[in-house]
Short mmCIF file of C-alpha atoms in Angstrom, two decimals:
data_model
loop_
_atom_site.label_atom_id
_atom_site.label_comp_id
_atom_site.label_asym_id
_atom_site.label_seq_id
_atom_site.Cartn_x
_atom_site.Cartn_y
_atom_site.Cartn_z
CA PRO A 17 33.87 28.61 -8.86
CA GLY A 18 33.29 26.30 -11.75
CA ILE A 19 30.83 25.15 -14.42
CA THR A 20 28.17 22.52 -13.98
CA VAL A 21 26.55 20.95 -17.03
CA ALA A 22 23.72 18.38 -17.00
CA LEU A 23 21.93 16.88 -20.02
CA PRO A 24 19.25 14.14 -20.28
CA PHE A 25 19.57 11.33 -22.70
CA GLY A 26 17.88 8.01 -23.51
CA ASP A 27 19.54 4.58 -23.69
CA GLY A 28 17.02 3.01 -26.12
CA LYS A 29 15.13 1.16 -23.50
CA LYS A 30 12.67 3.86 -22.60
CA ARG A 31 14.73 4.94 -19.69
CA LYS A 32 16.17 8.36 -19.17
CA ARG A 33 19.54 9.06 -17.78
CA ILE A 34 21.38 12.29 -16.67
CA ILE A 35 24.77 13.33 -17.97
CA ALA A 36 26.42 15.75 -15.50
CA PHE A 37 29.91 17.11 -15.06
CA ASP A 38 31.68 19.81 -13.11
CA ILE A 39 34.70 21.76 -14.35
CA SER A 40 36.62 24.12 -12.09
CA LEU A 41 37.57 27.52 -13.50
CA GLU A 42 41.08 27.06 -12.09
CA ASP A 43 41.32 23.80 -14.00
CA ILE A 44 40.27 25.61 -17.20
CA SER A 45 42.81 28.36 -16.54
CA ARG A 46 45.54 25.85 -15.78
CA PHE A 47 44.83 24.14 -19.15
CA THR A 48 44.60 27.36 -21.23
CA SER A 49 47.64 28.95 -19.61
CA ASN A 50 49.68 25.88 -20.56
CA LEU A 51 48.75 25.97 -24.25
CA GLN A 52 51.82 26.98 -26.36
CA VAL A 53 50.64 29.27 -29.15
CA SER A 54 53.33 30.31 -31.66
CA GLY A 55 54.77 33.80 -31.53
CA GLY A 56 53.66 34.75 -28.02
CA GLY A 57 49.93 34.30 -28.65
CA GLY A 58 47.48 32.73 -26.25
CA VAL A 59 44.07 31.07 -25.78
CA ALA A 60 41.39 32.41 -23.38
CA VAL A 61 37.83 31.29 -22.52
CA PHE A 62 34.99 33.75 -21.78
CA THR A 63 31.43 33.52 -20.79
CA SER A 64 28.56 34.88 -22.97
CA ASN A 65 28.63 38.12 -20.86
CA ASP A 66 32.44 38.64 -21.51
CA ARG A 67 33.73 37.31 -18.15
CA VAL A 68 37.03 35.46 -18.32
CA ILE A 69 36.92 31.90 -16.99
CA GLY A 70 40.15 30.64 -18.67
CA VAL A 71 43.30 32.89 -18.71
CA PRO A 72 45.85 32.62 -21.51
CA ARG A 73 49.53 31.84 -21.46
CA HIS A 74 51.08 35.22 -20.48
CA PRO A 75 53.80 36.48 -18.11
CA ARG A 76 51.11 38.11 -15.98
CA PHE A 77 49.44 34.81 -15.19
CA THR A 78 52.31 32.52 -14.26
CA THR A 79 51.10 32.03 -10.62
CA ARG A 80 47.90 30.57 -9.24
CA GLU A 81 47.16 33.76 -7.34
CA ALA A 82 47.45 35.91 -10.52
CA GLN A 83 45.22 33.43 -12.44
CA ARG A 84 42.59 33.39 -9.64
CA GLU A 85 42.56 37.12 -9.39
CA ALA A 86 41.94 37.52 -13.15
CA LEU A 87 38.97 35.06 -13.17
CA LEU A 88 35.52 36.46 -13.89
CA LYS A 89 36.82 39.96 -14.88
CA ARG A 90 35.59 41.60 -17.96
CA ALA A 91 37.56 40.94 -21.17
CA VAL A 92 38.98 44.47 -21.44
CA ASP A 93 39.92 44.57 -17.75
CA PHE A 94 41.83 41.41 -16.88
CA GLY A 95 45.17 42.53 -18.27
CA TRP A 96 45.55 40.83 -21.74
CA VAL A 97 46.05 42.52 -25.14
CA LEU A 98 42.33 43.00 -25.70
CA SER A 99 41.91 46.70 -26.06
CA ASP A 100 38.43 48.17 -26.48
CA GLU A 101 38.95 48.22 -30.28
CA ALA A 102 40.17 44.66 -30.27
CA HIS A 103 37.27 43.52 -28.12
CA ASP A 104 34.70 45.20 -30.31
CA ALA A 105 36.17 43.69 -33.43
CA LEU A 106 36.04 40.15 -31.95
CA ALA A 107 32.60 40.68 -30.47
CA SER A 108 31.02 41.80 -33.72
CA ARG A 109 28.40 39.35 -35.19
CA ASN A 110 30.40 38.93 -38.43
CA SER A 111 33.61 37.94 -36.63
CA ALA A 112 32.32 34.57 -35.24
CA ASN A 113 34.39 31.70 -36.69
CA HIS A 114 36.44 34.18 -38.79
CA ALA A 115 39.89 35.60 -38.18
CA VAL A 116 40.02 39.26 -37.24
CA ARG A 117 43.03 41.59 -37.67
CA PHE A 118 43.54 44.38 -35.24
CA SER A 119 46.32 46.51 -33.59
CA ASN A 120 47.14 46.89 -29.97
CA GLU A 121 49.84 49.40 -28.78
CA GLY A 122 51.32 49.47 -32.23
CA GLU A 123 51.46 45.76 -32.75
CA ILE A 124 49.32 43.83 -35.18
CA TYR A 125 47.43 40.81 -33.93
CA TRP A 126 45.24 38.16 -35.48
CA GLY A 127 42.39 36.83 -33.45
CA GLN A 128 39.48 34.38 -33.72
CA ARG A 129 36.69 33.31 -31.41
CA ARG A 130 34.44 30.28 -31.53
CA LEU A 131 31.13 29.67 -29.75
CA PHE A 132 30.89 26.57 -27.52
CA ALA A 133 27.20 26.00 -26.57
CA LEU A 134 26.49 24.49 -23.21
CA GLY A 135 22.67 24.58 -23.60
CA PRO A 136 19.79 26.63 -25.03
CA GLU A 137 20.63 29.62 -22.95
CA ARG A 138 24.33 29.19 -21.97
CA SER A 139 27.52 29.23 -24.03
CA LEU A 140 31.22 29.95 -23.93
CA TRP A 141 33.51 31.78 -26.25
CA ILE A 142 36.97 30.47 -26.96
CA VAL A 143 39.27 33.16 -28.11
CA VAL A 144 42.83 32.81 -29.76
CA LEU A 145 45.09 35.73 -30.24
CA VAL A 146 48.43 35.51 -32.15
CA PRO A 147 50.80 38.39 -32.95
CA GLU A 148 51.03 38.78 -36.74
CA LYS A 149 54.74 38.48 -36.74
CA GLY A 150 54.55 35.18 -34.93
CA ILE A 151 52.20 33.57 -37.33
CA LEU A 152 53.98 30.68 -38.91
CA GLY A 153 51.02 28.84 -40.25
CA THR A 154 47.81 29.61 -42.01
CA LEU A 155 44.39 30.48 -40.54
CA MET A 156 43.66 26.72 -40.66
CA GLN A 157 46.10 26.24 -37.77
CA LEU A 158 44.05 28.70 -35.66
CA ARG A 159 40.99 26.73 -36.33
CA THR A 160 42.88 23.51 -35.38
CA TRP A 161 43.70 25.04 -31.94
CA VAL A 162 40.16 25.90 -31.34
CA GLY A 163 38.94 22.51 -32.49
CA SER A 164 41.49 20.83 -30.26
CA ILE A 165 40.15 22.63 -27.20
CA VAL A 166 36.67 21.65 -28.08
CA VAL A 167 37.62 18.07 -28.51
CA ILE A 168 39.49 18.01 -25.18
CA VAL A 169 36.56 19.51 -23.37
CA LEU A 170 34.28 16.98 -24.84
CA LEU A 171 36.53 14.10 -23.96
CA ILE A 172 36.68 15.39 -20.35
CA ALA A 173 32.87 15.63 -20.42
CA PHE A 174 32.39 12.14 -21.73
CA VAL A 175 34.81 10.64 -19.16
CA ARG A 176 32.85 12.39 -16.37
CA VAL A 177 29.60 11.18 -17.95
CA PHE A 178 30.78 7.59 -18.01
CA VAL A 179 31.82 7.73 -14.39
CA LEU A 180 28.55 9.37 -13.31
CA SER A 181 26.35 7.09 -15.29
CA GLU A 182 28.10 3.97 -13.67
CA ARG A 183 27.71 5.66 -10.34
CA TYR A 184 23.91 6.28 -10.64
CA SER A 185 22.70 3.70 -13.17
CA GLN A 186 24.08 0.42 -11.73
CA PRO A 187 22.35 0.54 -8.37
CA ILE A 188 19.11 1.83 -9.86
CA GLU A 189 19.12 -1.01 -12.44
CA ALA A 190 19.67 -3.47 -9.58
CA LEU A 191 16.67 -2.03 -7.69
CA ALA A 192 14.59 -2.34 -10.88
CA ARG A 193 15.52 -5.94 -11.24
CA ASP A 194 14.67 -6.64 -7.55
CA THR A 195 11.23 -4.86 -7.99
CA ALA A 196 10.44 -6.95 -10.97
CA ARG A 197 11.33 -10.14 -9.07
CA ILE A 198 9.24 -9.07 -6.02
CA SER A 199 6.30 -8.34 -8.37
CA GLN A 200 6.36 -11.99 -9.31
CA GLY A 201 6.01 -13.11 -5.68
CA ASP A 202 9.72 -13.79 -5.00
CA LEU A 203 10.32 -12.05 -1.64
CA GLN A 204 13.82 -13.51 -0.95
CA GLY A 205 16.65 -11.10 -0.36
CA GLY A 206 18.46 -9.84 -3.52
CA ALA A 207 21.96 -8.47 -3.98
CA ASP A 208 23.20 -5.97 -1.45
CA ILE A 209 23.34 -2.39 -2.78
CA ASP A 210 26.03 -0.25 -1.38
CA SER A 211 26.12 3.28 -3.01
CA ASN A 212 28.00 6.39 -1.89
CA VAL A 213 25.09 8.50 -3.36
CA THR A 214 22.95 9.32 -0.32
CA GLU A 215 19.64 9.44 -2.20
CA ILE A 216 20.26 6.06 -3.88
CA GLN A 217 21.32 4.42 -0.65
CA GLU A 218 18.18 5.67 1.16
CA LEU A 219 16.09 4.31 -1.74
CA ALA A 220 17.80 0.91 -1.51
CA ASP A 221 17.26 0.88 2.29
CA ALA A 222 13.55 1.71 1.87
CA HIS A 223 13.26 -0.99 -0.82
CA GLU A 224 14.67 -3.57 1.55
CA ARG A 225 12.35 -2.49 4.35
CA MET A 226 9.41 -2.87 1.97
CA ARG A 227 10.54 -6.32 1.04
CA GLN A 228 10.76 -7.43 4.64
CA ARG A 229 7.30 -6.06 5.53
CA LEU A 230 5.82 -7.73 2.48
CA ARG A 231 7.23 -11.01 3.72
CA SER A 232 5.70 -10.35 7.11
CA LEU A 233 2.30 -9.53 5.46
CA VAL A 234 2.37 -12.75 3.37
CA ARG A 235 3.05 -14.80 6.51
CA ILE A 236 0.15 -13.07 8.24
CA GLU A 237 -2.06 -13.72 5.21
CA ASP A 238 -1.13 -17.42 5.20
CA ASP A 239 -1.85 -17.64 8.95
CA LEU A 240 -5.29 -15.98 8.51
CA GLN A 241 -6.16 -18.34 5.69
CA VAL A 242 -5.31 -21.27 7.99
CA ALA A 243 -7.38 -19.67 10.76
CA ARG A 244 -10.21 -19.09 8.26
CA ARG A 245 -10.24 -22.83 7.26
CA ILE A 246 -10.16 -23.89 10.92
CA GLN A 247 -13.09 -21.62 11.77
CA GLN A 248 -15.10 -22.66 8.77
CA SER A 249 -14.45 -26.41 9.57
CA ALA A 250 -15.82 -25.78 13.04
CA LEU A 251 -19.26 -24.83 11.78
CA PRO A 252 -21.67 -27.73 11.44
CA GLU A 253 -21.18 -29.68 8.20
CA ARG A 254 -24.83 -30.77 8.37
CA ILE A 255 -27.78 -29.52 10.34
CA PRO A 256 -29.17 -32.32 12.57
CA TYR A 257 -32.45 -33.80 11.63
CA LEU A 258 -35.22 -32.81 14.04
CA GLU A 259 -38.70 -34.35 13.35
CA GLY A 260 -41.14 -31.57 12.79
CA PHE A 261 -38.63 -28.85 12.52
CA ASP A 262 -36.75 -27.30 9.55
CA ILE A 263 -33.50 -25.42 10.46
CA ASP A 264 -30.92 -23.67 8.35
CA ALA A 265 -28.13 -21.15 8.96
CA PHE A 266 -25.27 -19.33 7.39
CA SER A 267 -22.33 -17.24 8.45
CA ASP A 268 -20.31 -14.73 6.17
CA SER A 269 -17.22 -13.10 7.59
CA ALA A 270 -16.23 -9.56 6.81
CA ASP A 271 -12.56 -10.38 7.11
CA GLU A 272 -10.47 -13.55 6.71
CA THR A 273 -11.59 -14.50 10.19
CA GLY A 274 -14.80 -13.35 11.82
CA GLY A 275 -16.24 -12.88 15.27
CA ASP A 276 -19.53 -14.54 14.47
CA THR A 277 -20.35 -18.21 14.81
CA TYR A 278 -23.37 -20.55 15.03
CA ASP A 279 -23.99 -24.12 16.02
CA VAL A 280 -26.83 -26.68 16.04
CA ILE A 281 -26.05 -29.53 18.39
CA GLY A 282 -28.49 -32.39 18.03
CA TYR A 283 -28.74 -34.95 20.87
CA ARG A 284 -30.97 -37.71 22.21
CA VAL A 285 -32.32 -37.95 25.74
CA ASP A 286 -33.66 -40.60 27.95
CA ASP A 287 -37.02 -40.47 29.68
CA SER A 288 -35.57 -38.41 32.51
CA GLY A 289 -34.25 -35.88 30.13
CA ARG A 290 -30.58 -36.71 30.44
CA THR A 291 -28.41 -36.63 27.37
CA ILE A 292 -27.72 -40.14 25.94
CA ALA A 293 -25.60 -39.14 22.90
CA LEU A 294 -25.06 -36.43 20.32
CA SER A 295 -27.01 -37.17 17.19
CA VAL A 296 -27.23 -35.74 13.69
CA ASP A 297 -29.64 -38.24 11.96
CA ASN A 298 -32.36 -38.63 14.64
CA ALA A 299 -32.17 -36.19 17.49
CA ASP A 300 -34.88 -35.54 20.14
CA ARG A 301 -33.56 -32.04 20.98
CA ALA A 302 -31.07 -29.56 19.73
CA LEU A 303 -29.09 -26.76 21.43
CA LEU A 304 -28.84 -23.73 19.05
CA LEU A 305 -26.25 -21.03 19.32
CA LEU A 306 -25.60 -17.77 17.52
CA ALA A 307 -22.77 -15.70 18.98
CA ASP A 308 -21.17 -12.40 17.97
CA ALA A 309 -17.81 -11.43 19.55
CA THR A 310 -16.86 -7.78 19.47
CA GLY A 311 -14.37 -6.91 16.77
CA HIS A 312 -12.86 -8.74 13.81
CA GLY A 313 -9.87 -10.86 13.17
CA VAL A 314 -8.16 -13.76 15.09
CA GLY A 315 -9.07 -12.71 18.56
CA PRO A 316 -12.82 -12.48 18.20
CA ALA A 317 -12.78 -15.65 16.12
CA LEU A 318 -11.06 -17.54 18.94
CA SER A 319 -13.60 -16.19 21.43
CA ALA A 320 -16.48 -17.28 19.26
CA THR A 321 -14.94 -20.72 18.81
CA GLN A 322 -14.37 -21.02 22.57
CA ILE A 323 -18.03 -20.52 23.40
CA ARG A 324 -19.03 -23.11 20.83
CA ALA A 325 -16.67 -25.62 22.40
CA MET A 326 -18.02 -24.90 25.87
CA LEU A 327 -21.58 -25.60 24.70
CA ARG A 328 -20.78 -28.90 23.19
CA MET A 329 -19.14 -29.97 26.48
CA ALA A 330 -22.14 -28.75 28.35
CA VAL A 331 -24.56 -30.75 26.15
CA ARG A 332 -22.48 -33.93 26.65
CA SER A 333 -22.84 -33.49 30.38
CA GLY A 334 -26.49 -32.98 30.29
CA THR A 335 -26.46 -29.44 31.87
CA SER A 336 -29.65 -27.32 31.87
CA LEU A 337 -29.87 -24.14 29.79
CA GLU A 338 -29.76 -21.95 32.98
CA ARG A 339 -26.61 -23.68 34.17
CA ILE A 340 -25.08 -23.45 30.72
CA VAL A 341 -25.63 -19.68 30.59
CA HIS A 342 -24.20 -19.25 34.14
CA ASN A 343 -21.02 -21.28 33.41
CA VAL A 344 -20.39 -19.71 29.93
CA ASN A 345 -20.64 -16.23 31.29
CA GLN A 346 -18.38 -16.99 34.28
CA GLN A 347 -15.75 -18.46 32.03
CA LEU A 348 -15.88 -15.53 29.52
CA CYS A 349 -15.57 -13.01 32.35
CA ASP A 350 -12.31 -14.70 33.29
CA ASP A 351 -10.97 -14.93 29.71
CA LEU A 352 -12.05 -11.74 27.97
CA PHE A 353 -10.10 -8.53 28.40
CA GLY A 354 -9.82 -5.02 27.12
CA GLY A 355 -13.60 -4.32 27.16
CA ARG A 356 -14.41 -7.36 24.92
CA PHE A 357 -17.75 -9.14 25.29
CA ILE A 358 -19.84 -11.64 23.28
CA THR A 359 -23.55 -11.29 22.45
CA ALA A 360 -25.14 -14.70 22.25
CA TRP A 361 -28.50 -16.42 21.66
CA LEU A 362 -29.01 -19.97 22.96
CA ALA A 363 -32.04 -22.05 22.53
CA ILE A 364 -33.23 -25.67 23.02
CA VAL A 365 -35.65 -27.10 20.46
CA ASP A 366 -37.69 -30.01 21.80
CA THR A 367 -39.34 -32.26 19.19
CA LYS A 368 -41.51 -34.02 21.68
CA ASN A 369 -43.58 -31.02 22.67
CA GLY A 370 -42.80 -28.76 19.65
CA SER A 371 -41.33 -26.00 21.80
CA LEU A 372 -38.38 -23.58 21.79
CA THR A 373 -36.78 -22.36 24.97
CA SER A 374 -34.34 -19.57 24.38
CA PHE A 375 -32.10 -16.98 26.23
CA SER A 376 -30.55 -14.01 24.65
CA ALA A 377 -27.47 -12.27 26.15
CA GLY A 378 -27.38 -8.97 24.31
CA GLN A 379 -28.44 -10.64 20.96
CA ALA A 380 -31.47 -8.68 19.56
CA PRO A 381 -33.89 -8.21 17.92
CA LEU A 382 -35.28 -11.75 17.72
CA LEU A 383 -38.11 -12.40 15.17
CA HIS A 384 -40.99 -14.85 15.91
CA PHE A 385 -43.39 -15.23 12.93
CA HIS A 386 -46.81 -16.51 14.18
CA ALA A 387 -48.34 -18.34 11.17
CA ASP A 388 -51.88 -18.47 12.55
CA GLN A 389 -51.92 -14.71 13.06
CA GLN A 390 -49.70 -13.76 10.09
CA ARG A 391 -47.75 -11.45 12.23
CA THR A 392 -44.08 -11.14 13.35
CA GLU A 393 -43.25 -10.60 17.05
CA ILE A 394 -40.02 -8.68 17.71
CA LEU A 395 -38.36 -9.79 20.88
CA GLN A 396 -35.57 -8.04 22.83
CA ALA A 397 -32.55 -9.52 24.76
CA ASP A 398 -32.95 -11.11 28.13
CA ALA A 399 -29.70 -9.85 29.69
CA PRO A 400 -26.51 -7.96 28.83
CA PRO A 401 -23.81 -9.69 26.69
CA PHE A 402 -21.53 -12.40 28.23
CA GLY A 403 -18.24 -11.31 29.67
CA ILE A 404 -19.42 -7.94 31.16
CA MET A 405 -21.12 -8.83 34.52
CA ARG A 406 -20.04 -11.82 36.50
CA ASP A 407 -23.41 -12.09 38.34
CA LEU A 408 -25.54 -12.33 35.35
CA ALA A 409 -29.30 -12.66 36.09
CA VAL A 410 -30.80 -15.58 34.19
CA PRO A 411 -34.58 -15.19 34.29
CA ALA A 412 -36.70 -18.40 34.13
CA HIS A 413 -38.18 -19.01 30.70
CA SER A 414 -41.19 -21.18 29.82
CA PRO A 415 -40.88 -22.99 26.62
CA ARG A 416 -42.20 -21.00 23.64
CA ALA A 417 -44.77 -22.92 21.63
CA MET A 418 -43.89 -23.36 17.97
CA HIS A 419 -47.15 -23.94 16.08
CA PRO A 420 -47.15 -25.39 12.67
CA GLY A 421 -45.78 -22.75 10.19
CA ASP A 422 -44.17 -20.66 12.97
CA ILE A 423 -40.77 -19.27 12.24
CA PHE A 424 -38.10 -18.08 14.70
CA ALA A 425 -35.22 -16.10 13.16
CA VAL A 426 -32.12 -14.88 14.82
CA LEU A 427 -29.88 -12.52 12.81
CA SER A 428 -26.63 -10.85 13.96
CA ASP A 429 -26.34 -7.14 13.89
CA GLY A 430 -24.17 -7.36 10.77
CA VAL A 431 -27.33 -8.24 8.81
CA PHE A 432 -29.46 -5.34 10.12
CA GLU A 433 -26.53 -2.89 9.82
CA THR A 434 -25.58 -3.73 6.26
CA THR A 435 -25.13 -0.32 4.59
CA ASN A 436 -25.54 0.56 0.85
CA ALA A 437 -23.79 3.29 -1.10
CA ASP A 438 -26.40 5.82 0.15
CA ASP A 439 -25.37 5.03 3.73
CA GLU A 440 -28.81 3.42 4.27
CA GLN A 441 -29.04 0.36 6.60
CA PHE A 442 -30.78 -2.85 5.66
CA GLY A 443 -32.81 -2.66 8.84
CA ILE A 444 -35.41 -4.86 10.60
CA GLU A 445 -38.30 -4.29 8.24
CA ARG A 446 -36.57 -5.69 5.17
CA ALA A 447 -35.64 -8.81 7.23
CA VAL A 448 -39.25 -9.21 8.45
CA ASP A 449 -40.47 -8.82 4.80
CA ILE A 450 -38.31 -11.64 3.62
CA ILE A 451 -39.65 -13.98 6.35
CA VAL A 452 -43.33 -12.99 5.68
CA ASN A 453 -43.03 -13.17 1.90
CA HIS A 454 -41.44 -16.64 2.02
CA HIS A 455 -42.95 -18.15 5.14
CA GLU A 456 -44.50 -20.95 3.21
CA GLY A 457 -41.07 -22.03 1.89
CA THR A 458 -38.29 -23.88 3.68
CA ALA A 459 -35.80 -22.46 6.07
CA GLY A 460 -33.10 -23.01 3.35
CA LEU A 461 -35.16 -20.86 0.93
CA MET A 462 -35.50 -18.07 3.40
CA VAL A 463 -31.79 -18.24 4.07
CA THR A 464 -31.06 -18.03 0.31
CA ARG A 465 -33.47 -15.07 -0.17
CA LEU A 466 -31.92 -13.21 2.70
CA ARG A 467 -28.41 -13.56 1.36
CA GLN A 468 -29.65 -12.51 -2.16
CA ALA A 469 -31.44 -9.45 -0.59
CA LEU A 470 -28.25 -8.41 1.26
CA ALA A 471 -26.19 -8.67 -2.00
CA GLN A 472 -28.71 -6.74 -4.00
CA PHE A 473 -29.03 -4.06 -1.26
CA SER A 474 -25.32 -3.26 -1.17
CA PRO A 475 -23.83 -4.27 -4.50
CA GLY A 476 -20.08 -3.64 -4.60
CA VAL A 477 -20.00 -2.37 -0.97
CA LYS A 478 -17.71 -4.37 1.26
CA SER A 479 -19.37 -5.53 4.44
CA LEU A 480 -18.08 -3.96 7.59
CA ASP A 481 -19.42 -6.68 9.98
CA ASP A 482 -19.90 -10.33 9.94
CA ARG A 483 -23.37 -11.65 8.95
CA THR A 484 -24.90 -14.65 10.55
CA ALA A 485 -28.39 -16.02 10.78
CA ILE A 486 -30.30 -19.07 12.08
CA ILE A 487 -33.85 -19.79 10.91
CA VAL A 488 -36.05 -22.38 12.72
CA LYS A 489 -39.43 -23.35 11.13
CA ARG A 490 -42.02 -25.67 12.62
CA GLU A 491 -43.13 -27.81 9.73
CA GLN A 492 -46.72 -28.46 8.87
CA PRO A 493 -47.92 -31.91 9.89
#
């Protein structure tokens, strides 16, 4: 058995530390039994409930076994000169810090006790007894003995405190310095922390794992930023000029990289309809694409970029829309895995006859505003998404006439499914209203109003899906 004492204290830097030390009862008894008190006296230590924890120098307690047997016995029972009368005299309230004279078995003794507080509710009593005949000094000498014991106990305590503070504080301070360095963006390894305190070592190991994972996250973040720049650079820098048509588009990703993409590929054709060259300034036709790959992140972004690249190769080779759809679907069936697919809308705008021929693989609804009737036709998809069925049926489509003022709008599902704080979706009707209310404006104006409406509909709510739109307007002559 022993005594454990722990006290908190501050170091002036707004940090709290713990002072803790353990003292064995046998060590206390070994110390008190070796104290030489003149005239056959002795020093003993008791708890606040009169249990002995430090035996005095006495013939009965010369061996370790005798000392151990006496520990934690009551003051009147452990075999010293404390009779009931002597105990009562020393235990009286007025006797604290004052010498008391009493007799035991015909011999006169002087005794004194002093309180040593360990905390608000715990204390020790240090008792010194000296036969009157052996007193050679004054009562001040008794106080000196008691004071010496207190000083020695305090010295032992402070030594233990110093050792424990070094043991606990040094690794914690090192961890604090590393944390401050990491908060400044320095994720390089710091000094190795090797502590024999299990909790501190576990904390240091967790700190190192956190640092390594933060480095991995930073690398991933850098890679995503590069992928984002590559994806954005793949979008058209400038919409090709098509006489009689006004086209505009936008794409906003929900994450660093998105699964949506769009393209407007302008090209010139000869009299037989074969592609002569890609053109931005004076194109006869344009192949339009809006694609939405399932999911978010790098994988869907690569799939969306892949379909865009395939279309540009197809345009250069002069392939028909039906053949383009067939080849793209075949290739995506080979490349996509894990249940992934791509919804896509493809269309050819022809300036010579003012028509738009389109095919939708799972991309719906499509909005066609008829200016002469002031109504919006809502069209559905022509076939399932790319990458699901290898034998995809491609129905024959006649060119759709685009009369002056007509508008054809294709919006990804991320636009319709934008949700506000009340869990309400943006929906088709709001998109139609924007087109109807601004049909006399340019395609760019409608794109701007659409993006503004989305921002006002869900302020402060992070988009859960990419948002992409293409708007084609037949200009008035």
